[in-house]
């Protein structure tokens, strides 16, 4: 049988946004490859996405609507129903809710597509007057911090890392989570560049760097201030660039001069010599580049830490050199081309202002009885592109909320996740290989199209179609609900030739090659903000849970826990793929040998990690990855695959970051004992 190749795009929450070549025979996907002609994909895919055919044709796919027939506190039992019954049930339940703000959507980045990630769903929620969701769970602290420094979420071109002579890989396990950046970093390394990993965990990436600085979780802002102290003290500043491109430097200068390496050393857990050596390397090597990632902003002071780190290349003038600068997110370059209003239709709100619920506090929100300030209790929940029972903090509360028999929960899914197990209705959704979508990226500056490679499997439908049909069941006849996916795709971007995009599969955005060489930041003055007009000077903000803030808590729970992703998972999206789960084997807790020995724990022992919020059983891994005083609970396993039916979010809390109101997953104290 003749095979064909279809243009695709990786939909997942990853900066690489790879261009895919999907090989199809008949209605079967044979393999998924990275496109060799896409500069940022260059033919390579991660282990996860290279197995996307296995995901799409998985025997455990949800391929028909399912109705719950067991209590939510019992082992889940469902029976198949038709789409007509499912839609009638949803319409009946929604129509019975007087205050539509009691209907809560919950979604995130299970797909980053502009169509399947929102569009028709947003139109429905706006027309209905449902509650809004503050999507904070991953990156909003970093986004707020970067915007407070640069005016938007912008950064250097990822390809320019190949030209750097020094690369600080800060809070990123790039081999696992940013593979194509790592290709450029390796190219720079072969050309003589020095690579330094800054991370509490000795990651697979740190293994490949020349130096690893294992700082304490949440101390990144203190380290950045100490580096600034050394830049100022040793006259390692580019005063010309500061004059042209930085606003409010004197306030930052005064702050940084209070943070000597001697002050920062006990806060960061690094030595004075390590801090001074890093400052000297950064100041005296050009081009110098920073690849900052989102792990370091999942603490109380995450937003301010990003502000401080983002200002480092402004003080040294690194932006003037190809291969110099910083990249956390490049999504701001695409912002002027995204036609969000056309996709979301905020005019359908008709002047209403529904309440906003922070997704990082969904546990408390689901259990809230209602009040004048909060509004009515949540009576209906619609989950798509997410798995809150596994990924949201303080998951015991999330599960308790989802177990409410008076809560009507609808989940759009590919598989029976932890959240789907607690649903009233599960609706079969298409995977990326079965629907049309358009993608921008936060790691590079191309836009991509994803064509459906095969028909929808079973009775699965694209998110867009499911929300069209819910709108119709509710009696909404607005013309916008009749627009098909191609019409949506053609509206998604402005200034981009859609037919050319469809023909090639990807197109570059017209972003200058060296956009910040002369400043030109997207702020009113065109300068980066060392002192923000309303936020003032950035500062170090300690963790919610640490000895400096709460010594009594730290005495009871002396170990800091971070929960970085396991190498072969991407958030919770691939945990059900057995071949990937077999590589990870089981949930583990990495411990430093000294911490393990003090508790009588040996490698491979079953341990109990606990705090006041809960506990989890894990296999101890004394493997050289954890620094003293820190344990690493690799995530995000589905709860059902945990030894005790739990995962690391049993231990995390719902307190928020300093900026961006984001989750603080890596700001968590625990104790560990033999199980």
XYZ file of C-alpha atoms in Angstrom:
675
model
C 0.000 0.000 0.000
C 1.327 3.460 -0.903
C 2.246 5.644 2.038
C 1.922 9.399 2.276
C 3.499 12.066 4.479
C 1.375 14.679 6.236
C 2.584 17.977 7.736
C 2.225 17.991 11.518
C 3.254 19.950 14.605
C 3.992 18.717 18.097
C 1.162 19.973 20.341
C 2.799 19.608 23.724
C 3.933 22.101 26.368
C 7.542 22.223 25.214
C 9.538 25.127 23.776
C 10.694 23.100 20.757
C 7.287 22.964 18.941
C 8.650 20.470 16.433
C 7.579 20.198 12.813
C 6.416 16.624 12.196
C 6.413 14.368 9.172
C 3.580 11.897 9.791
C 3.854 8.747 7.679
C 0.487 7.173 6.926
C -0.679 4.037 5.145
C -4.420 3.936 4.642
C -5.841 5.057 7.985
C -2.851 3.862 10.020
C 0.017 6.053 11.229
C 3.207 4.105 10.558
C 5.696 6.482 12.149
C 6.179 10.069 13.244
C 9.454 11.830 12.442
C 10.870 15.286 12.897
C 11.068 17.267 9.673
C 14.656 17.613 8.523
C 13.863 20.790 6.577
C 12.579 22.662 9.644
C 15.588 24.530 11.075
C 14.591 24.155 14.719
C 13.566 20.499 14.466
C 16.376 19.352 12.127
C 14.942 15.872 11.839
C 15.062 14.923 15.526
C 12.263 14.162 17.989
C 12.288 13.330 21.670
C 11.606 9.759 22.785
C 8.080 10.737 23.816
C 6.780 12.273 20.602
C 8.592 9.793 18.364
C 6.134 7.249 19.831
C 3.062 9.318 19.043
C 1.692 6.638 16.720
C 1.643 4.315 19.727
C -0.388 6.892 21.613
C -2.899 7.449 18.817
C -3.498 3.752 18.100
C -3.275 2.729 21.765
C -5.668 -0.108 22.680
C -6.800 1.798 25.795
C -7.969 4.904 23.889
C -11.345 6.264 24.959
C -13.315 5.947 21.717
C -16.927 6.322 22.829
C -18.715 8.613 25.319
C -18.807 7.054 28.786
C -21.259 7.566 31.658
C -20.347 6.905 35.278
C -22.347 4.112 36.960
C -20.432 3.936 40.271
C -20.103 6.334 43.156
C -17.118 8.635 42.967
C -15.630 7.164 46.131
C -15.794 3.652 44.635
C -13.536 2.058 42.009
C -14.602 3.712 38.747
C -17.150 1.949 36.551
C -18.476 3.430 33.306
C -20.788 2.325 30.539
C -20.758 3.527 26.930
C -23.495 5.876 25.753
C -24.227 7.692 22.512
C -23.227 11.258 21.726
C -26.867 12.392 21.701
C -27.400 11.204 25.275
C -24.125 12.769 26.419
C -25.015 16.146 24.891
C -28.560 16.090 26.280
C -27.193 15.331 29.738
C -24.743 18.245 29.574
C -27.425 20.656 28.365
C -29.851 19.542 31.064
C -27.265 19.936 33.817
C -26.065 23.335 32.579
C -29.590 24.675 32.126
C -30.457 23.694 35.697
C -27.682 25.928 37.065
C -29.082 29.404 37.670
C -25.809 31.268 38.083
C -23.660 30.189 35.149
C -20.535 31.282 37.045
C -20.984 27.991 38.889
C -19.874 26.263 35.665
C -16.074 26.045 35.749
C -13.875 25.246 32.719
C -10.468 23.761 33.546
C -7.873 23.405 30.802
C -4.217 23.934 30.158
C -1.582 22.851 27.655
C -2.457 19.269 26.833
C -2.402 20.853 23.413
C -0.805 24.218 22.650
C -2.849 24.549 19.465
C -4.706 27.786 18.872
C -7.809 25.845 17.778
C -7.989 22.778 19.997
C -6.510 24.611 22.992
C -9.309 27.180 23.074
C -11.188 28.957 20.261
C -14.603 27.276 20.143
C -14.419 26.426 23.847
C -13.713 30.057 24.704
C -16.631 31.165 22.561
C -18.923 28.787 24.429
C -17.802 29.932 27.888
C -18.160 33.584 26.892
C -21.637 33.028 25.451
C -22.693 31.016 28.489
C -21.205 33.414 31.050
C -19.304 30.558 32.720
C -16.510 31.217 35.197
C -13.110 32.063 33.793
C -9.879 30.219 34.587
C -6.617 31.920 35.510
C -4.148 29.592 33.788
C -1.228 29.865 36.187
C -0.097 26.331 36.852
C 3.117 26.280 34.833
C 4.661 29.534 33.730
C 2.785 32.663 34.806
C 5.359 33.739 37.418
C 8.124 33.590 34.835
C 5.935 35.336 32.269
C 5.159 38.142 34.723
C 8.814 38.454 35.714
C 10.065 38.536 32.134
C 7.418 41.096 31.185
C 8.388 43.219 34.192
C 11.972 43.287 32.891
C 11.546 43.407 29.114
C 7.966 44.570 28.557
C 6.940 41.255 26.991
C 7.885 37.580 26.803
C 10.782 37.883 24.361
C 14.284 36.471 24.108
C 17.148 35.546 21.828
C 16.831 33.220 18.833
C 17.491 29.677 19.971
C 19.786 29.039 16.993
C 22.167 31.747 18.211
C 23.162 29.638 21.212
C 25.448 27.830 18.769
C 27.548 31.027 18.598
C 27.936 31.478 22.372
C 31.224 31.022 24.195
C 29.545 30.631 27.581
C 26.090 29.177 28.212
C 24.419 29.208 31.607
C 21.748 26.504 31.571
C 19.700 27.794 34.479
C 16.890 25.659 35.888
C 16.626 23.472 32.795
C 17.210 19.795 32.165
C 17.528 20.511 28.474
C 18.355 16.978 27.386
C 14.928 15.921 28.665
C 12.825 19.028 28.100
C 14.455 21.176 25.396
C 16.236 18.753 23.100
C 16.781 21.079 20.171
C 18.314 23.832 22.278
C 20.680 21.150 23.551
C 21.765 20.474 19.964
C 22.806 24.117 19.595
C 24.482 24.096 23.020
C 26.433 20.999 22.033
C 27.516 22.699 18.827
C 28.806 25.629 20.888
C 30.536 23.185 23.240
C 32.336 21.518 20.338
C 33.484 24.982 19.268
C 35.027 25.631 22.681
C 32.150 27.126 24.683
C 31.897 26.517 28.416
C 28.588 25.141 29.671
C 27.498 25.680 33.280
C 24.382 24.072 34.767
C 22.661 25.939 37.601
C 20.158 23.554 39.174
C 19.467 22.006 42.600
C 19.441 18.593 40.911
C 22.384 17.030 39.109
C 20.383 16.448 35.958
C 21.318 14.505 32.863
C 22.133 17.911 31.366
C 24.390 18.850 34.288
C 26.314 15.619 33.685
C 27.270 16.948 30.248
C 28.269 20.457 31.365
C 31.712 21.631 32.403
C 30.420 22.770 35.792
C 27.352 22.175 37.927
C 26.285 24.662 40.599
C 23.781 22.934 42.887
C 22.059 25.861 44.552
C 19.218 25.583 47.077
C 15.694 25.631 45.610
C 14.285 29.147 45.538
C 17.634 30.944 45.935
C 18.093 31.917 42.280
C 17.282 35.574 42.927
C 19.945 35.789 45.620
C 22.501 34.298 43.232
C 21.572 36.808 40.517
C 21.977 39.710 42.959
C 25.393 38.408 44.044
C 26.466 38.183 40.400
C 25.346 41.791 39.914
C 27.320 42.750 43.012
C 30.476 41.373 41.414
C 29.741 42.989 38.040
C 29.401 46.377 39.727
C 32.294 45.986 42.188
C 34.740 44.894 39.470
C 33.527 47.395 36.872
C 32.383 44.590 34.567
C 29.431 46.616 33.263
C 28.669 47.826 29.753
C 27.824 51.375 30.754
C 27.076 52.406 27.178
C 24.424 49.695 26.786
C 22.992 50.473 30.225
C 22.690 54.133 29.296
C 20.951 53.353 25.995
C 18.870 50.339 26.955
C 18.232 50.144 30.730
C 15.838 52.275 32.774
C 16.296 52.745 36.533
C 19.703 51.125 36.935
C 20.683 53.151 39.995
C 17.962 51.553 42.123
C 19.084 48.085 41.106
C 22.718 49.023 41.681
C 21.982 50.022 45.263
C 20.110 46.772 45.864
C 22.831 44.571 44.358
C 25.629 46.190 46.353
C 23.977 44.808 49.504
C 24.348 41.242 48.183
C 27.994 40.301 48.472
C 28.987 36.707 47.694
C 29.538 36.287 51.428
C 25.894 37.173 52.081
C 24.578 35.072 49.197
C 26.632 31.949 49.918
C 24.603 30.628 52.888
C 21.332 31.545 51.157
C 22.212 29.736 47.925
C 24.215 26.881 49.409
C 27.076 27.719 47.035
C 30.566 28.717 48.108
C 31.870 32.264 47.860
C 34.426 31.065 45.326
C 31.740 29.426 43.179
C 29.734 32.669 43.082
C 32.800 34.801 42.295
C 33.963 32.343 39.647
C 30.568 32.351 37.948
C 30.474 36.147 37.927
C 33.950 36.326 36.398
C 33.105 33.756 33.731
C 29.907 35.575 32.850
C 31.498 39.006 32.740
C 34.672 38.123 30.868
C 33.346 35.694 28.249
C 31.588 36.919 25.140
C 29.198 36.038 23.755
C 27.540 34.839 26.960
C 24.030 33.368 26.839
C 21.532 32.220 29.468
C 18.982 29.496 28.799
C 16.547 30.052 31.632
C 13.689 27.619 32.138
C 10.559 27.440 34.220
C 11.579 25.133 37.068
C 13.284 27.934 38.954
C 10.141 30.125 39.022
C 7.950 27.528 40.785
C 8.713 29.029 44.205
C 7.426 32.007 46.184
C 9.992 34.419 44.731
C 9.919 33.013 41.217
C 8.742 36.184 39.494
C 11.372 38.424 41.071
C 14.072 35.836 40.400
C 13.235 35.887 36.689
C 13.344 39.696 36.691
C 16.821 39.661 38.220
C 18.268 36.979 35.942
C 16.746 38.640 32.866
C 18.603 41.854 33.703
C 22.042 40.220 33.753
C 22.622 40.398 29.954
C 21.420 44.006 30.028
C 24.158 44.940 32.499
C 26.952 43.300 30.518
C 25.675 44.304 27.079
C 25.484 40.646 26.066
C 22.558 41.497 23.782
C 24.941 43.297 21.426
C 26.577 40.037 20.350
C 25.167 37.210 18.247
C 25.118 34.342 20.699
C 24.591 36.642 23.667
C 21.447 37.339 25.658
C 18.783 35.225 27.345
C 15.906 32.964 26.416
C 13.097 31.995 28.747
C 10.187 32.476 26.373
C 9.944 33.770 22.823
C 6.141 33.729 22.773
C 5.942 37.519 22.767
C 7.346 37.656 19.254
C 4.222 35.841 18.026
C 1.772 37.931 20.058
C 1.184 40.651 17.401
C 0.253 37.961 14.879
C -2.225 36.035 17.052
C -5.849 37.004 16.460
C -7.161 36.010 19.877
C -10.302 38.139 19.758
C -11.415 36.488 16.525
C -10.926 33.017 17.987
C -12.322 33.667 21.477
C -15.014 36.263 20.724
C -14.961 38.187 24.027
C -17.889 40.240 22.683
C -20.095 37.239 23.494
C -19.720 38.121 27.176
C -22.017 41.080 26.425
C -20.542 43.142 29.254
C -20.600 40.393 31.893
C -17.521 39.870 34.056
C -17.643 36.299 35.392
C -15.479 35.381 38.349
C -11.928 34.195 37.799
C -10.735 31.003 39.506
C -6.993 30.365 39.818
C -6.263 26.884 38.511
C -3.368 26.528 40.978
C -5.904 26.678 43.810
C -8.535 24.422 42.247
C -8.489 22.148 45.310
C -9.746 24.898 47.587
C -12.127 26.182 44.902
C -13.828 22.804 44.448
C -14.367 22.541 48.204
C -15.556 26.128 48.674
C -19.167 26.228 49.989
C -19.827 29.562 48.299
C -19.934 33.062 49.724
C -20.711 36.638 48.778
C -17.073 37.149 47.847
C -16.469 33.820 46.080
C -19.924 33.459 44.561
C -21.798 30.172 44.259
C -20.061 26.858 44.837
C -18.755 25.188 41.697
C -21.571 22.970 40.460
C -20.195 21.819 37.091
C -16.615 21.282 35.930
C -15.479 20.743 32.340
C -11.905 19.495 32.010
C -10.038 19.396 28.700
C -6.329 19.358 27.834
C -5.456 18.747 31.487
C -5.471 16.215 34.314
C -5.929 18.237 37.532
C -6.218 15.217 39.835
C -2.585 14.475 38.982
C -1.045 17.858 38.136
C -2.659 20.364 40.519
C -1.041 21.084 43.897
C -2.319 19.638 47.178
C -3.990 16.876 45.232
C -5.794 15.328 48.211
C -8.056 18.378 48.192
C -8.468 18.204 44.416
C -9.529 14.566 44.617
C -11.892 15.267 47.524
C -13.494 18.037 45.475
C -13.822 15.818 42.414
C -15.470 13.139 44.565
C -18.410 15.416 45.390
C -21.548 13.649 44.233
C -23.216 17.039 43.699
C -20.481 18.126 41.270
C -21.191 17.384 37.602
C -17.850 16.745 35.895
C -17.264 16.330 32.167
C -13.806 15.314 30.928
C -12.635 15.382 27.306
C -9.860 12.824 27.044
C -7.850 10.275 25.111
C -7.395 7.916 28.080
C -8.854 7.226 31.494
C -6.641 9.527 33.525
C -6.913 10.120 37.271
C -9.333 12.957 36.518
C -11.375 10.952 34.018
C -11.779 8.248 36.690
C -13.695 10.820 38.775
C -15.866 12.204 35.968
C -19.594 11.836 35.421
C -19.139 11.888 31.650
C -16.002 11.171 29.620
C -16.033 12.386 26.017
C -13.580 10.899 23.478
C -11.284 13.544 22.008
C -9.019 13.298 18.986
C -5.234 13.259 19.250
C -2.984 15.617 17.308
C -2.818 13.205 14.369
C -6.592 13.385 13.853
C -7.414 17.100 13.690
C -6.439 20.453 12.207
C -4.563 23.038 14.255
C -2.227 26.032 14.092
C 0.719 26.534 16.438
C 3.051 29.257 17.566
C 6.026 28.541 19.838
C 7.584 29.873 23.027
C 11.019 28.477 22.143
C 11.477 29.664 18.557
C 9.906 32.124 16.137
C 8.138 29.941 13.580
C 4.436 29.210 13.135
C 3.327 25.713 12.142
C 0.243 23.976 10.827
C -0.948 20.546 11.857
C -3.010 18.708 9.266
C -5.149 15.711 10.238
C -3.185 12.644 9.123
C -5.952 10.093 9.689
C -9.699 10.227 10.357
C -10.866 10.480 13.944
C -10.662 7.076 15.587
C -13.870 5.457 16.850
C -16.358 8.137 17.933
C -13.669 10.636 18.949
C -14.173 14.260 17.954
C -11.911 17.336 17.990
C -12.359 19.662 20.967
C -13.687 22.298 18.582
C -16.447 19.986 17.373
C -17.369 18.854 20.878
C -17.853 22.458 21.996
C -19.822 23.274 18.819
C -22.193 20.439 19.652
C -22.535 21.478 23.297
C -23.402 24.985 22.103
C -26.035 23.549 19.770
C -27.465 21.378 22.565
C -27.809 24.535 24.667
C -29.736 26.204 21.846
C -27.036 28.731 20.899
C -27.525 29.684 17.252
C -24.897 32.428 16.969
C -23.190 32.125 13.556
C -19.753 31.854 15.180
C -20.618 28.356 16.426
C -21.130 27.171 12.849
C -17.597 28.024 11.699
C -15.570 24.931 10.847
C -11.945 24.305 11.784
C -10.534 25.610 8.528
C -12.395 28.883 9.041
C -10.936 29.072 12.558
C -7.442 28.285 11.281
C -7.649 31.050 8.700
C -8.646 33.525 11.433
C -6.005 32.422 13.937
C -3.108 34.513 12.629
C -2.874 37.924 10.998
C -0.117 38.930 8.626
C 0.645 35.287 7.818
C -0.113 33.761 4.406
C -2.274 30.798 5.428
C -2.035 29.057 2.072
C 1.757 29.336 2.126
C 1.751 27.995 5.683
C -0.388 25.063 4.599
C 1.854 24.360 1.607
C 5.153 24.360 3.528
C 3.924 23.322 6.978
C 5.783 26.125 8.762
C 6.747 29.755 8.227
C 9.169 32.055 10.089
C 7.843 35.166 11.789
C 9.453 38.414 10.592
C 11.559 38.911 13.741
C 14.860 40.816 13.403
C 18.033 38.757 13.623
C 19.399 40.799 16.549
C 16.282 42.478 17.932
C 17.739 43.786 21.211
C 21.245 44.727 20.106
C 20.407 48.417 20.460
C 17.785 48.065 23.133
C 14.375 48.512 21.521
C 12.601 46.590 24.265
C 8.780 46.583 24.027
C 8.385 49.075 26.885
C 7.144 52.661 26.602
C 10.719 53.985 26.734
C 12.227 51.199 24.654
C 14.451 50.316 27.611
C 14.515 47.283 29.882
C 13.176 47.969 33.372
C 15.802 47.644 36.098
C 13.283 49.584 38.172
C 9.697 48.906 37.133
C 7.232 51.847 37.175
C 4.872 50.075 39.596
C 6.823 47.074 40.930
C 9.975 48.984 41.769
C 13.340 47.238 42.077
C 13.392 43.427 41.976
C 14.552 41.683 45.123
C 15.178 38.243 46.533
C 11.986 36.729 47.964
C 12.511 33.609 50.115
C 10.413 30.484 49.874
C 7.117 30.168 51.714
C 8.527 27.060 53.365
C 12.113 27.453 54.517
C 14.083 27.806 57.740
C 14.512 31.565 57.267
C 10.739 32.163 57.090
C 9.369 29.376 59.292
C 12.084 27.772 61.461
C 9.568 25.709 63.433
C 8.209 24.131 60.250
C 11.721 23.493 58.955
C 12.650 21.786 62.226
C 9.800 19.313 61.735
C 10.303 18.929 57.982
C 13.987 19.629 57.300
C 14.196 18.526 53.653
C 13.217 20.690 50.681
C 11.429 18.722 47.967
C 11.372 19.603 44.287
C 9.401 17.569 41.746
C 10.998 17.938 38.298
C 9.578 15.841 35.464
C 10.815 12.342 34.866
C 12.840 12.277 31.667
C 10.386 10.174 29.671
C 7.178 11.975 30.688
C 5.885 15.371 29.599
C 3.718 16.682 32.427
C 1.176 13.845 32.741
C 0.625 13.299 29.019
C 2.630 10.133 28.373
C 2.374 8.248 31.656
C -0.074 5.761 30.162
C 2.329 4.782 27.346
C 3.693 1.527 28.728
C 6.950 1.595 26.781
C 7.806 4.972 28.344
C 6.550 3.958 31.778
C 8.718 0.844 31.604
C 11.794 3.025 31.096
C 10.969 5.042 34.228
C 10.028 1.799 36.036
C 8.408 3.316 39.146
C 8.036 6.593 41.086
C 11.263 7.394 42.941
C 12.585 9.865 45.490
C 16.178 10.883 44.871
C 18.169 11.497 48.072
C 21.691 12.627 48.892
C 23.770 9.884 50.555
C 24.206 11.939 53.739
C 20.450 12.541 54.105
C 19.708 8.890 53.393
C 22.325 7.577 55.839
C 21.081 9.848 58.618
C 17.683 8.155 58.274
C 18.912 4.594 57.835
C 17.847 4.562 54.182
C 19.709 2.678 51.476
C 19.318 2.810 47.720
C 16.194 0.906 46.645
C 14.451 1.054 50.020
C 10.765 1.943 50.156
C 10.355 5.236 51.985
C 7.556 7.418 53.279
C 7.854 11.094 52.373
C 5.453 13.257 54.359
C 4.424 16.642 55.714
C 1.263 18.096 57.265
C -0.591 17.889 53.942
C -0.087 14.200 53.293
C 2.323 11.405 52.567
C 3.460 9.203 49.698
C 5.346 5.944 49.385
C 8.305 6.029 46.994
C 11.387 4.020 46.116
C 14.557 5.730 47.348
C 17.194 6.426 44.703
C 20.547 7.342 46.241
C 22.005 8.007 42.815
C 24.066 11.189 43.071
C 21.339 13.434 41.626
C 20.175 15.166 44.845
C 22.109 17.854 46.717
C 22.280 17.774 50.529
C 19.063 18.899 52.200
C 16.982 18.435 49.044
C 14.999 15.450 47.779
C 13.743 15.071 44.226
C 10.340 13.455 43.726
C 10.294 12.885 39.990
C 6.905 13.545 38.404
C 4.312 13.630 37.164
C 3.113 10.067 37.604
C -0.591 9.430 37.494
C -1.831 8.705 40.986
C -3.154 5.305 39.952
C 0.411 4.167 39.164
C 1.708 5.147 42.606
C 2.421 2.435 45.158
C -0.253 3.928 47.407
C -2.427 5.575 44.747
C -0.802 9.002 45.192
C 1.818 11.178 43.550
C 4.122 14.018 44.628
C 1.335 16.594 44.553
C -0.062 14.965 47.672
C 2.663 17.011 49.407
C 2.671 20.339 47.528
C 0.624 23.355 48.652
C -1.606 25.944 47.009
C 0.236 29.097 48.071
C 1.187 31.323 45.151
C 4.183 33.122 43.692
C 5.131 36.758 44.238
C 4.185 37.680 40.652
C 1.809 35.934 38.284
C -0.205 34.122 41.016
C 1.429 30.845 39.978
C 1.856 27.475 41.656
C 4.850 26.949 43.956
C 5.490 23.258 43.401
C 9.213 23.465 44.276
C 8.631 25.391 47.514
C 7.836 22.429 49.735
C 9.286 21.041 52.974
C 9.065 17.341 53.833
C 10.561 14.622 55.994
C 11.475 11.117 54.877
C 11.480 7.857 56.813
C 11.678 4.172 56.033
C 8.261 2.841 55.083
